[in-house]
Short mmCIF file of C-alpha atoms in Angstrom, two decimals:
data_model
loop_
_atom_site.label_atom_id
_atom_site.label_comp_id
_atom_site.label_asym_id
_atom_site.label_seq_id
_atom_site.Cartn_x
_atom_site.Cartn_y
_atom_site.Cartn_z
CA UNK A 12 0.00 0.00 0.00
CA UNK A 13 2.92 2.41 0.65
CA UNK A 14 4.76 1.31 -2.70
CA UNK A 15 1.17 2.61 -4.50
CA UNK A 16 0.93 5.71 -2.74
CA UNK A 17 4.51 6.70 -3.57
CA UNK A 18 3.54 5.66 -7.25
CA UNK A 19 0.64 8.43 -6.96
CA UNK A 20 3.08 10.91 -5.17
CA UNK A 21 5.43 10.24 -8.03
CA UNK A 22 3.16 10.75 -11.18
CA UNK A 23 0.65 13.56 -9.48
CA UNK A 24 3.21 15.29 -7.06
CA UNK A 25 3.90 15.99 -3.56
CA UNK A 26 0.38 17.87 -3.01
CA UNK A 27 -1.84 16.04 -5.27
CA UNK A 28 -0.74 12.62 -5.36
CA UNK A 29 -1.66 11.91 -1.05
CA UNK A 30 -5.14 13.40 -2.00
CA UNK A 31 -5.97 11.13 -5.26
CA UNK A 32 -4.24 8.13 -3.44
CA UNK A 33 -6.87 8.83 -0.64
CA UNK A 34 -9.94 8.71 -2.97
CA UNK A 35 -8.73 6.12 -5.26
CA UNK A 36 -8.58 3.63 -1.95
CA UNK A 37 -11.98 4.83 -0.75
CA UNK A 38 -13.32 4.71 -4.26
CA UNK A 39 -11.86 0.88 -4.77
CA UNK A 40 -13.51 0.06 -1.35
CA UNK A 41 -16.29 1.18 -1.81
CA UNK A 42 -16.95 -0.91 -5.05
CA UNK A 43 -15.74 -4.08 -2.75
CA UNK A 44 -18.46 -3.77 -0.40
CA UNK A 45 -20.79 -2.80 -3.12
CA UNK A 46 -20.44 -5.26 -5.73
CA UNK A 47 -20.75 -8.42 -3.78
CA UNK A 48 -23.64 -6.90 -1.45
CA UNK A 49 -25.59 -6.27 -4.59
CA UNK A 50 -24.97 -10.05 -5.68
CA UNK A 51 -26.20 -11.05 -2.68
CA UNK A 52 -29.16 -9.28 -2.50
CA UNK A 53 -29.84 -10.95 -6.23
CA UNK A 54 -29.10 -14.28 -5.08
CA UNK A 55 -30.73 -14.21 -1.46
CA UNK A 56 -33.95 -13.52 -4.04
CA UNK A 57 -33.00 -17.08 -5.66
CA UNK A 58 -32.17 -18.27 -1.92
CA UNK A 59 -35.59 -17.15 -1.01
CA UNK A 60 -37.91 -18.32 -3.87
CA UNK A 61 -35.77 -22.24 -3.19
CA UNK A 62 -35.37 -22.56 0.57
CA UNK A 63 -39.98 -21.38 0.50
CA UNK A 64 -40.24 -23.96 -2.58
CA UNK A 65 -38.94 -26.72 -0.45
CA UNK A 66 -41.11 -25.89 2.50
CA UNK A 67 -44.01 -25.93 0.41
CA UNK A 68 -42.77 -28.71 -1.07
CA UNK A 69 -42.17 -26.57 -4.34
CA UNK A 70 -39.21 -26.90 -6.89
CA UNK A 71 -38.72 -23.04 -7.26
CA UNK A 72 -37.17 -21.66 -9.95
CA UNK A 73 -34.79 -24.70 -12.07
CA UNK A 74 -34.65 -23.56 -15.62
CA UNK A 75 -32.42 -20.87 -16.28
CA UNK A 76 -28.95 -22.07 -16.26
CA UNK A 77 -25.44 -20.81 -16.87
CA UNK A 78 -23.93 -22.16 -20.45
CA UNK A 79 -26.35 -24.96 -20.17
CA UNK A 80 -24.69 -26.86 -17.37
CA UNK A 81 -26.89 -28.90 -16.48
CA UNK A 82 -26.16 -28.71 -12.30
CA UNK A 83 -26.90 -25.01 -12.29
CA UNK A 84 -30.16 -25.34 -13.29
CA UNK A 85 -31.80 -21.98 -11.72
CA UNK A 86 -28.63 -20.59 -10.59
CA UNK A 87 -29.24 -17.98 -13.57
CA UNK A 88 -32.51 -16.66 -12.48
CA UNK A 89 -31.88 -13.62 -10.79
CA UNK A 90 -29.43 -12.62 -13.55
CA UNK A 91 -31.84 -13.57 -15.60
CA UNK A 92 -34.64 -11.04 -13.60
CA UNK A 93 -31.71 -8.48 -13.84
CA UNK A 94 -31.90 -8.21 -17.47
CA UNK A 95 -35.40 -8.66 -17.66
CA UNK A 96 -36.02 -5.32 -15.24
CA UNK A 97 -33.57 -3.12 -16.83
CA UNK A 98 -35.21 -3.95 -20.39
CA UNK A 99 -38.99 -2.81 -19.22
CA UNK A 100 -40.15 0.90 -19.43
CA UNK A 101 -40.66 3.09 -16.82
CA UNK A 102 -44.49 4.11 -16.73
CA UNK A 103 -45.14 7.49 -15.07
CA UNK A 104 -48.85 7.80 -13.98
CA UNK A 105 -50.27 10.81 -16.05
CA UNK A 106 -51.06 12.83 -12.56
CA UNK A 107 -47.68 12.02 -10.96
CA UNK A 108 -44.90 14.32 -9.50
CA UNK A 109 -42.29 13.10 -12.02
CA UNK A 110 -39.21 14.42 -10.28
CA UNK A 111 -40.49 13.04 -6.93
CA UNK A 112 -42.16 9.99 -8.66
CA UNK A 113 -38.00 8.97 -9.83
CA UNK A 114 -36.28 10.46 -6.44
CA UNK A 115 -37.96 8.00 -3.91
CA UNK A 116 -36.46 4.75 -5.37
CA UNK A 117 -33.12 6.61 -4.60
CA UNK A 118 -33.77 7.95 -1.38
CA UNK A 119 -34.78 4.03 -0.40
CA UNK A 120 -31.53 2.67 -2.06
CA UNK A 121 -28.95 5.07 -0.88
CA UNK A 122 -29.35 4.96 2.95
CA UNK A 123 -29.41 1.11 2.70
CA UNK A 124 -26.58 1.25 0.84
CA UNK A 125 -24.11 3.98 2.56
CA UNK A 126 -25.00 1.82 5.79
CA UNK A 127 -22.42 -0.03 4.95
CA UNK A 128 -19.74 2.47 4.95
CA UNK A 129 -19.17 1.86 9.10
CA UNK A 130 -19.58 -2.18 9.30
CA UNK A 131 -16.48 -3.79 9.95
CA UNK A 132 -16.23 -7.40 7.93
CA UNK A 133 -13.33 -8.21 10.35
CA UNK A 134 -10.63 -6.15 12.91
CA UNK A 135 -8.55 -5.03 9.43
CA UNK A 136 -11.75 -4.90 6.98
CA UNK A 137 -13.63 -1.45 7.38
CA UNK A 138 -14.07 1.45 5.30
CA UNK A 139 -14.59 3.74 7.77
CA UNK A 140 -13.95 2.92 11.32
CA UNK A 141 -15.72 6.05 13.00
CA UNK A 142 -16.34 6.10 16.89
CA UNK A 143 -20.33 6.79 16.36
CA UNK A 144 -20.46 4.25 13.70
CA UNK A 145 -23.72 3.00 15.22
CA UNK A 146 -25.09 6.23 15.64
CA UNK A 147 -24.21 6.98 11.97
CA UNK A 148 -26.10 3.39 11.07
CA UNK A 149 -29.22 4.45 12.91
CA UNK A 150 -29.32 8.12 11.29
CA UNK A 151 -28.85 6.22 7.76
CA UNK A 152 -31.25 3.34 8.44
CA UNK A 153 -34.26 6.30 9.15
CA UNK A 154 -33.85 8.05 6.07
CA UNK A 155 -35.27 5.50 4.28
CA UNK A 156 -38.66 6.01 5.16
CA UNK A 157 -38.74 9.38 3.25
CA UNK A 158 -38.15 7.56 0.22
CA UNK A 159 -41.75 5.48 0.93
CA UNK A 160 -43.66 8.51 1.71
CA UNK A 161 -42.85 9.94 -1.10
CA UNK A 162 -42.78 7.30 -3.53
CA UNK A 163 -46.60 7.12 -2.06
CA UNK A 164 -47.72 10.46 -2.21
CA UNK A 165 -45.64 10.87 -5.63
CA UNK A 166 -47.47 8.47 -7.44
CA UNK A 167 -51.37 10.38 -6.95
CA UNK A 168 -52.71 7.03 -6.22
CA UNK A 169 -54.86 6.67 -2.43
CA UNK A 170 -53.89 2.87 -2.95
CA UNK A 171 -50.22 4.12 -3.30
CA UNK A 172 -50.80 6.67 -0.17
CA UNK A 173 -52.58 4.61 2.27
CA UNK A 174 -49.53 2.02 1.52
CA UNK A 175 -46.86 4.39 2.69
CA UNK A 176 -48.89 5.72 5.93
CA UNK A 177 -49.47 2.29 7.17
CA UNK A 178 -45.34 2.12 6.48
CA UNK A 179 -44.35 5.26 7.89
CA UNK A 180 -46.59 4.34 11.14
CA UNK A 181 -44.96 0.74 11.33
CA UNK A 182 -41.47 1.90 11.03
CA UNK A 183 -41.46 4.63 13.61
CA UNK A 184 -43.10 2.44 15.72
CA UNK A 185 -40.22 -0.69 15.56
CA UNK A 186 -37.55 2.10 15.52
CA UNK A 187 -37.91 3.04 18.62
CA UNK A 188 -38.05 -0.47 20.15
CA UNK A 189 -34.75 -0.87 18.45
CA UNK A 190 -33.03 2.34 19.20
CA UNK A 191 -33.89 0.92 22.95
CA UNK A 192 -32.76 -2.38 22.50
CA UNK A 193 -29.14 -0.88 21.17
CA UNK A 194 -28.82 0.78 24.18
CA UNK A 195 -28.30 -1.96 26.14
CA UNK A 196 -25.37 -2.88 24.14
CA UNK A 197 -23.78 0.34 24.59
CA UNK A 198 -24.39 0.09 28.28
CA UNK A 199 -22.63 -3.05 28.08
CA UNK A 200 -19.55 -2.22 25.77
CA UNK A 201 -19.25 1.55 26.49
CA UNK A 202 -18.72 2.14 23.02
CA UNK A 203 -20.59 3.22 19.46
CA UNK A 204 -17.97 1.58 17.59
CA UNK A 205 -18.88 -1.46 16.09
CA UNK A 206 -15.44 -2.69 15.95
CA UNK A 207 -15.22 -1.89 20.02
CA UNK A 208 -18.65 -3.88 20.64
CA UNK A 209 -17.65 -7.20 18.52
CA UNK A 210 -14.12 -6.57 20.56
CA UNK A 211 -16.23 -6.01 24.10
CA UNK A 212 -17.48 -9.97 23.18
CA UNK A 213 -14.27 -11.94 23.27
CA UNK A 214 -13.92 -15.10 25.48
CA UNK A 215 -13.24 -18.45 25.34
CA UNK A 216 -16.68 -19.29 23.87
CA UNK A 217 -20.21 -18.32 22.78
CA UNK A 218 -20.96 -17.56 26.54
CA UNK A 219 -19.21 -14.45 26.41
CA UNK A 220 -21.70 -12.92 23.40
CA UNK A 221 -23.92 -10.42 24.43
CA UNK A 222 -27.19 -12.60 23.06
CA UNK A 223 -27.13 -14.70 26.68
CA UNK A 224 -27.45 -11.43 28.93
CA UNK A 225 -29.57 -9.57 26.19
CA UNK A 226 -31.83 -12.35 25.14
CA UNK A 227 -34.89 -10.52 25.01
CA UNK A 228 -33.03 -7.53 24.03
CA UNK A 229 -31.44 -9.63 21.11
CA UNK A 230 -35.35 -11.00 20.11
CA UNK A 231 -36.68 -7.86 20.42
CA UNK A 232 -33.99 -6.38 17.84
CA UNK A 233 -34.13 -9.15 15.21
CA UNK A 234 -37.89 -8.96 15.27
CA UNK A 235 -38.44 -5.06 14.92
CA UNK A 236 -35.34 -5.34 12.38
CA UNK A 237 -38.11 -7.55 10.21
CA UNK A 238 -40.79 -5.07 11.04
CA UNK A 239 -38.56 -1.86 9.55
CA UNK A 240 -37.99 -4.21 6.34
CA UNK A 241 -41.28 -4.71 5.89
CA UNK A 242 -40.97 -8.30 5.62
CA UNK A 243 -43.93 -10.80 6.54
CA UNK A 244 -45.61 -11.32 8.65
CA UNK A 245 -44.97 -7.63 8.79
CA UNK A 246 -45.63 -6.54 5.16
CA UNK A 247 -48.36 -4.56 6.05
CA UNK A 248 -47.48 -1.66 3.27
CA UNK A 249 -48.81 -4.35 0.80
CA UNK A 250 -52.07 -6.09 0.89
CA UNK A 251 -53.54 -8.08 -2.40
CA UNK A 252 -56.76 -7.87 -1.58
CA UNK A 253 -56.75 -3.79 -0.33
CA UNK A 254 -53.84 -1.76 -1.59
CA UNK A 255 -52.25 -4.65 -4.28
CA UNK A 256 -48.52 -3.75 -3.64
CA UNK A 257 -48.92 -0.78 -1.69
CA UNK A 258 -46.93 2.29 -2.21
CA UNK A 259 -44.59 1.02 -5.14
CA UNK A 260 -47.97 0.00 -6.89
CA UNK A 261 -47.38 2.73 -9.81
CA UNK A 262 -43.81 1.24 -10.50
CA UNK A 263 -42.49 -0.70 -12.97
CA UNK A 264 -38.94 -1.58 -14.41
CA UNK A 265 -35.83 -0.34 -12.66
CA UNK A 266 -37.79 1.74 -10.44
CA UNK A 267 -39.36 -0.72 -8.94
CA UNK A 268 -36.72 -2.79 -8.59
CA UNK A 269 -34.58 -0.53 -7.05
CA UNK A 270 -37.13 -0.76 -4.46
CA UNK A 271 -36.86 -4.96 -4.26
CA UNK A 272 -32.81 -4.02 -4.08
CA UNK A 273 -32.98 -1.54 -0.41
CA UNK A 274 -35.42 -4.43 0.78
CA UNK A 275 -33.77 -7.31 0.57
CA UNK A 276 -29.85 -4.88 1.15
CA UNK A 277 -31.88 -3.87 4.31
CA UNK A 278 -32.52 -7.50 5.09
CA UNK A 279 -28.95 -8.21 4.74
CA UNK A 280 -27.81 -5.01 6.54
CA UNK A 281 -30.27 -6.14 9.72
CA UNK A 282 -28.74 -9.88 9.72
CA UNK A 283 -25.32 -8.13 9.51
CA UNK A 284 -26.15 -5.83 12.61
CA UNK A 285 -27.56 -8.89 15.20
CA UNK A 286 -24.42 -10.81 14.10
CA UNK A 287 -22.19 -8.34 15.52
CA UNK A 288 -23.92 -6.41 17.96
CA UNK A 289 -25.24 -9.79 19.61
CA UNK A 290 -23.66 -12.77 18.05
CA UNK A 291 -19.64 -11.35 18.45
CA UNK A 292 -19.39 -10.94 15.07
CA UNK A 293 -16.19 -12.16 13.49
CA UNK A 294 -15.58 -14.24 16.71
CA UNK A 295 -15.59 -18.08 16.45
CA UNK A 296 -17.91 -19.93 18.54
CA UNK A 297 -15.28 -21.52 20.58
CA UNK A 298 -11.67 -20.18 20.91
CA UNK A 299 -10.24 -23.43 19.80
CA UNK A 300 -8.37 -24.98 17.45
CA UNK A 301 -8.86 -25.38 13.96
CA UNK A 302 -12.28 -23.06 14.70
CA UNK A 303 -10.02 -19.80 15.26
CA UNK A 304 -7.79 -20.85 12.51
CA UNK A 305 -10.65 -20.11 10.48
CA UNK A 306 -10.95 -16.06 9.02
CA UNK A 307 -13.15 -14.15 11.19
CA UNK A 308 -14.50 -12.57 7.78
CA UNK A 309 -16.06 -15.94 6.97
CA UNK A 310 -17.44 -16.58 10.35
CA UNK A 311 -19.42 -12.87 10.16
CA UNK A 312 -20.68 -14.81 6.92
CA UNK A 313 -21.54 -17.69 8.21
CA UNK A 314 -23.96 -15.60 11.24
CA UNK A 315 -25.15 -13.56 8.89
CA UNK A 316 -26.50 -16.41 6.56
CA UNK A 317 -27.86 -17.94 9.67
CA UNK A 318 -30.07 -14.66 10.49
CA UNK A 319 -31.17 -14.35 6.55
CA UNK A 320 -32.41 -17.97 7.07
CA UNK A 321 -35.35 -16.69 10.01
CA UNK A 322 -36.51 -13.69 7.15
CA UNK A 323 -37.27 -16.58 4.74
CA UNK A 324 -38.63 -19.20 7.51
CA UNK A 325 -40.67 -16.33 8.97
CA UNK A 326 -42.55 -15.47 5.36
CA UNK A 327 -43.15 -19.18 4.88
CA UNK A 328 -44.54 -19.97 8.12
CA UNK A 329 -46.57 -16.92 9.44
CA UNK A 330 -49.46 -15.36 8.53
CA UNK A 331 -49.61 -11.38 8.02
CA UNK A 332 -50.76 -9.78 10.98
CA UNK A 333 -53.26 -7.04 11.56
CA UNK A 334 -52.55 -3.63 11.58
CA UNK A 335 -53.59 -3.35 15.30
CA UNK A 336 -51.65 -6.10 16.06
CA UNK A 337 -48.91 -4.83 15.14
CA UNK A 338 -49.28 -1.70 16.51
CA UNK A 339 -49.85 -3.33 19.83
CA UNK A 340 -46.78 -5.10 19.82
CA UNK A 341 -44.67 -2.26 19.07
CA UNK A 342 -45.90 -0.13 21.39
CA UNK A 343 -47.50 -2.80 24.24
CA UNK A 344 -45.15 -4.76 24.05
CA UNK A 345 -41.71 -4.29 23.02
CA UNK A 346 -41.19 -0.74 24.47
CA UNK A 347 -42.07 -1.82 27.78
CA UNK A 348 -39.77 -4.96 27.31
CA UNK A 349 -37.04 -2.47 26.57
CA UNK A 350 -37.49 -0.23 29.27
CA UNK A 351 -37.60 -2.37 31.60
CA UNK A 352 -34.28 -4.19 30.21
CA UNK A 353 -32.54 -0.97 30.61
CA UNK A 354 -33.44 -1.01 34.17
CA UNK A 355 -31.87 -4.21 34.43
CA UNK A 356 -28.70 -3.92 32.78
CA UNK A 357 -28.17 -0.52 34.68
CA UNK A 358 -28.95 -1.93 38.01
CA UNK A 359 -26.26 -4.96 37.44
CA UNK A 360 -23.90 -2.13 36.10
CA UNK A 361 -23.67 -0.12 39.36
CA UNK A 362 -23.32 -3.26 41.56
CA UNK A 363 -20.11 -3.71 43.50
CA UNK A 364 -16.61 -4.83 41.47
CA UNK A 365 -16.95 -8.00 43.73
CA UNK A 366 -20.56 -9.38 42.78
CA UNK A 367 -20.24 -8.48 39.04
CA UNK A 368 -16.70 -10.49 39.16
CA UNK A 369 -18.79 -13.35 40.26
CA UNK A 370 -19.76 -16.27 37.63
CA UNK A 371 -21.38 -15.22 35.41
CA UNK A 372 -21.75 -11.47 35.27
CA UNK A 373 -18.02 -11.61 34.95
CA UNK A 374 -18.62 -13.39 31.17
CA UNK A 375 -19.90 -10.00 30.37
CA UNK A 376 -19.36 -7.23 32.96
#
């Protein structure tokens, strides 16, 4: 790395070649963390539509194939969707706000996606390793509701409007359950670096995670986290028999499925978060031989796969709730849980050095 920034100080100059090496680094990050999370976001769509066809007893998608290799059958689907979406037109309803009507797909994509900016893959593997990275997370993760409200109200449709209120109110709800549930983890590590929290985990096994003193906490999280994605059984912002698709009901093409992209990269993004707030992250289950041998990078994989896994079990298993349901458990429910969590993990906090060094607050205190 030193070699290629005297390269760039060498063809660009003293003051200009420091400042181009700077953004060509960022710039060649920032296309390593994009590329493969938009590849899997197209093939947790093919994950999806197989691991639901197998529950149901289903094939799922099995003809398009790469080259014709027979063993791949379906493995070429959601490049095959790809193409397919970028080759349809984009129909603006007559009565539309055009300019607002082709804003709100990217105000839903680009919070999802500059998210990622502050999550560390591993200790070494980090864009930007910023001391409020979870407080930058949080501010990025709300944004994305302005992009459904207007994409709702953009579109002149009541089907398209009512679609975005019932998101807006779901997602304000479940965001403060989670803002509460994250601050038990910063009680715990004393840190909004998400490098400091994994770090705040380590131990000679699982024990030491924060999911065993947090467990409600940790449910609590993962479930509002499937709430703000609008995923079932919380995909109240659609509705087939009511509101069809809800407020993207007026899209088509690459607007809409720029929409399917922030969904499932939010998906991802949430599975990323529990693994690391809650799950240590890069840490392997048990400090032993070969299992820390193994890259920490591919054990963050491994947890986040794992959490992707209870999205797709959840939409082939439950029912969509009612809208008062929901409602109820966001604000009956899970608030109170928090609250009251809080309570808890402050109490323990401002016990003696001697109790908390007992077994086991000392796994995590």
């Amino acid at each position: 790395m030193e070699y290629i920034q005297q390269l760039f100080e060498q063809f660009f100059g003293a003051e200009w070649g420091p400042m181009l090496f700077v953004l060509a680094k960022d710039m060649t990050l920032i296309v390593a963390i994009v590329v493969p999370l938009l590849l899997g976001v197209a093939y947790l769509t093919f994950a999806e539509r197989k691991i639901i066809g197998y529950m149901q007893v289903r094939v799922g998608p099995n003809r398009v194939t790469f080259f014709g290799i027979s063993w791949l059958r379906g493995w070429g689907q959601p490049i095959a969707d790809a193409v397919k979406a970028m080759m349809k037109e984009i129909v603006v309803p007559s009565g539309a706000n055009k300019f607002l009507f082709i804003l709100a797909p990217i105000l839903t994509i680009a919070p999802a996606l500059a998210a990622w900016a502050v999550v560390p893959f591993s200790p070494e593997m980090v864009l930007a390793d910023i001391n409020a990275g979870l407080l930058y997370i949080l501010a990025m993760t709300s944004m994305g509701i302005y992009g459904v409200i207007i994409a709702g109200w953009a579109s002149n449709s009541k089907y398209a409007f009512i679609g975005a209120m019932r998101s807006a109110a779901q997602v304000v709800s479940y965001e403060l359950a989670m803002g509460f549930a994250l601050v038990c983890v910063l009680m715990m590590s004393a840190s909004l670096n998400l490098g400091d929290i994994v770090n705040g985990q380590q131990g000679d096994s699982f024990l030491n995670w924060y999911w065993i003193p947090l467990f409600p906490m940790f449910l609590v999280y993962f479930i509002s986290g499937v709430a703000e994605t609008n995923r079932a059984p919380f995909d109240v912002a659609e509705g087939e028999s009511e509101i069809v698709a809800g407020f993207h009901v007026d899209y088509s093409g690459m607007a809409f499925t720029v929409f399917f992209l922030a969904e499932y990269a939010n998906m991802i993004l949430v599975a990323t978060l529990t693994s690391l707030l809650f799950l240590g992250g890069w840490l392997p289950p048990i400090d032993i031989a070969p299992l820390n041998m193994i890259p920490g990078f591919i054990w963050l994989l491994l947890k986040i796969a794992f959490m992707l896994f209870f999205f797709l079990w959840f939409r082939a298993t439950f029912p969509r709730y009612r809208y008062d349901q929901i409602m109820r458990l966001g604000w009956k429910v899970f608030i109170p849980v928090t609250l009251v969590w809080i309570f808890v993990v402050g109490a323990i906090m401002q016990l003696p050095l001697s109790i908390r060094d007992v077994f086991p607050l000392n796994l995590w205190f």
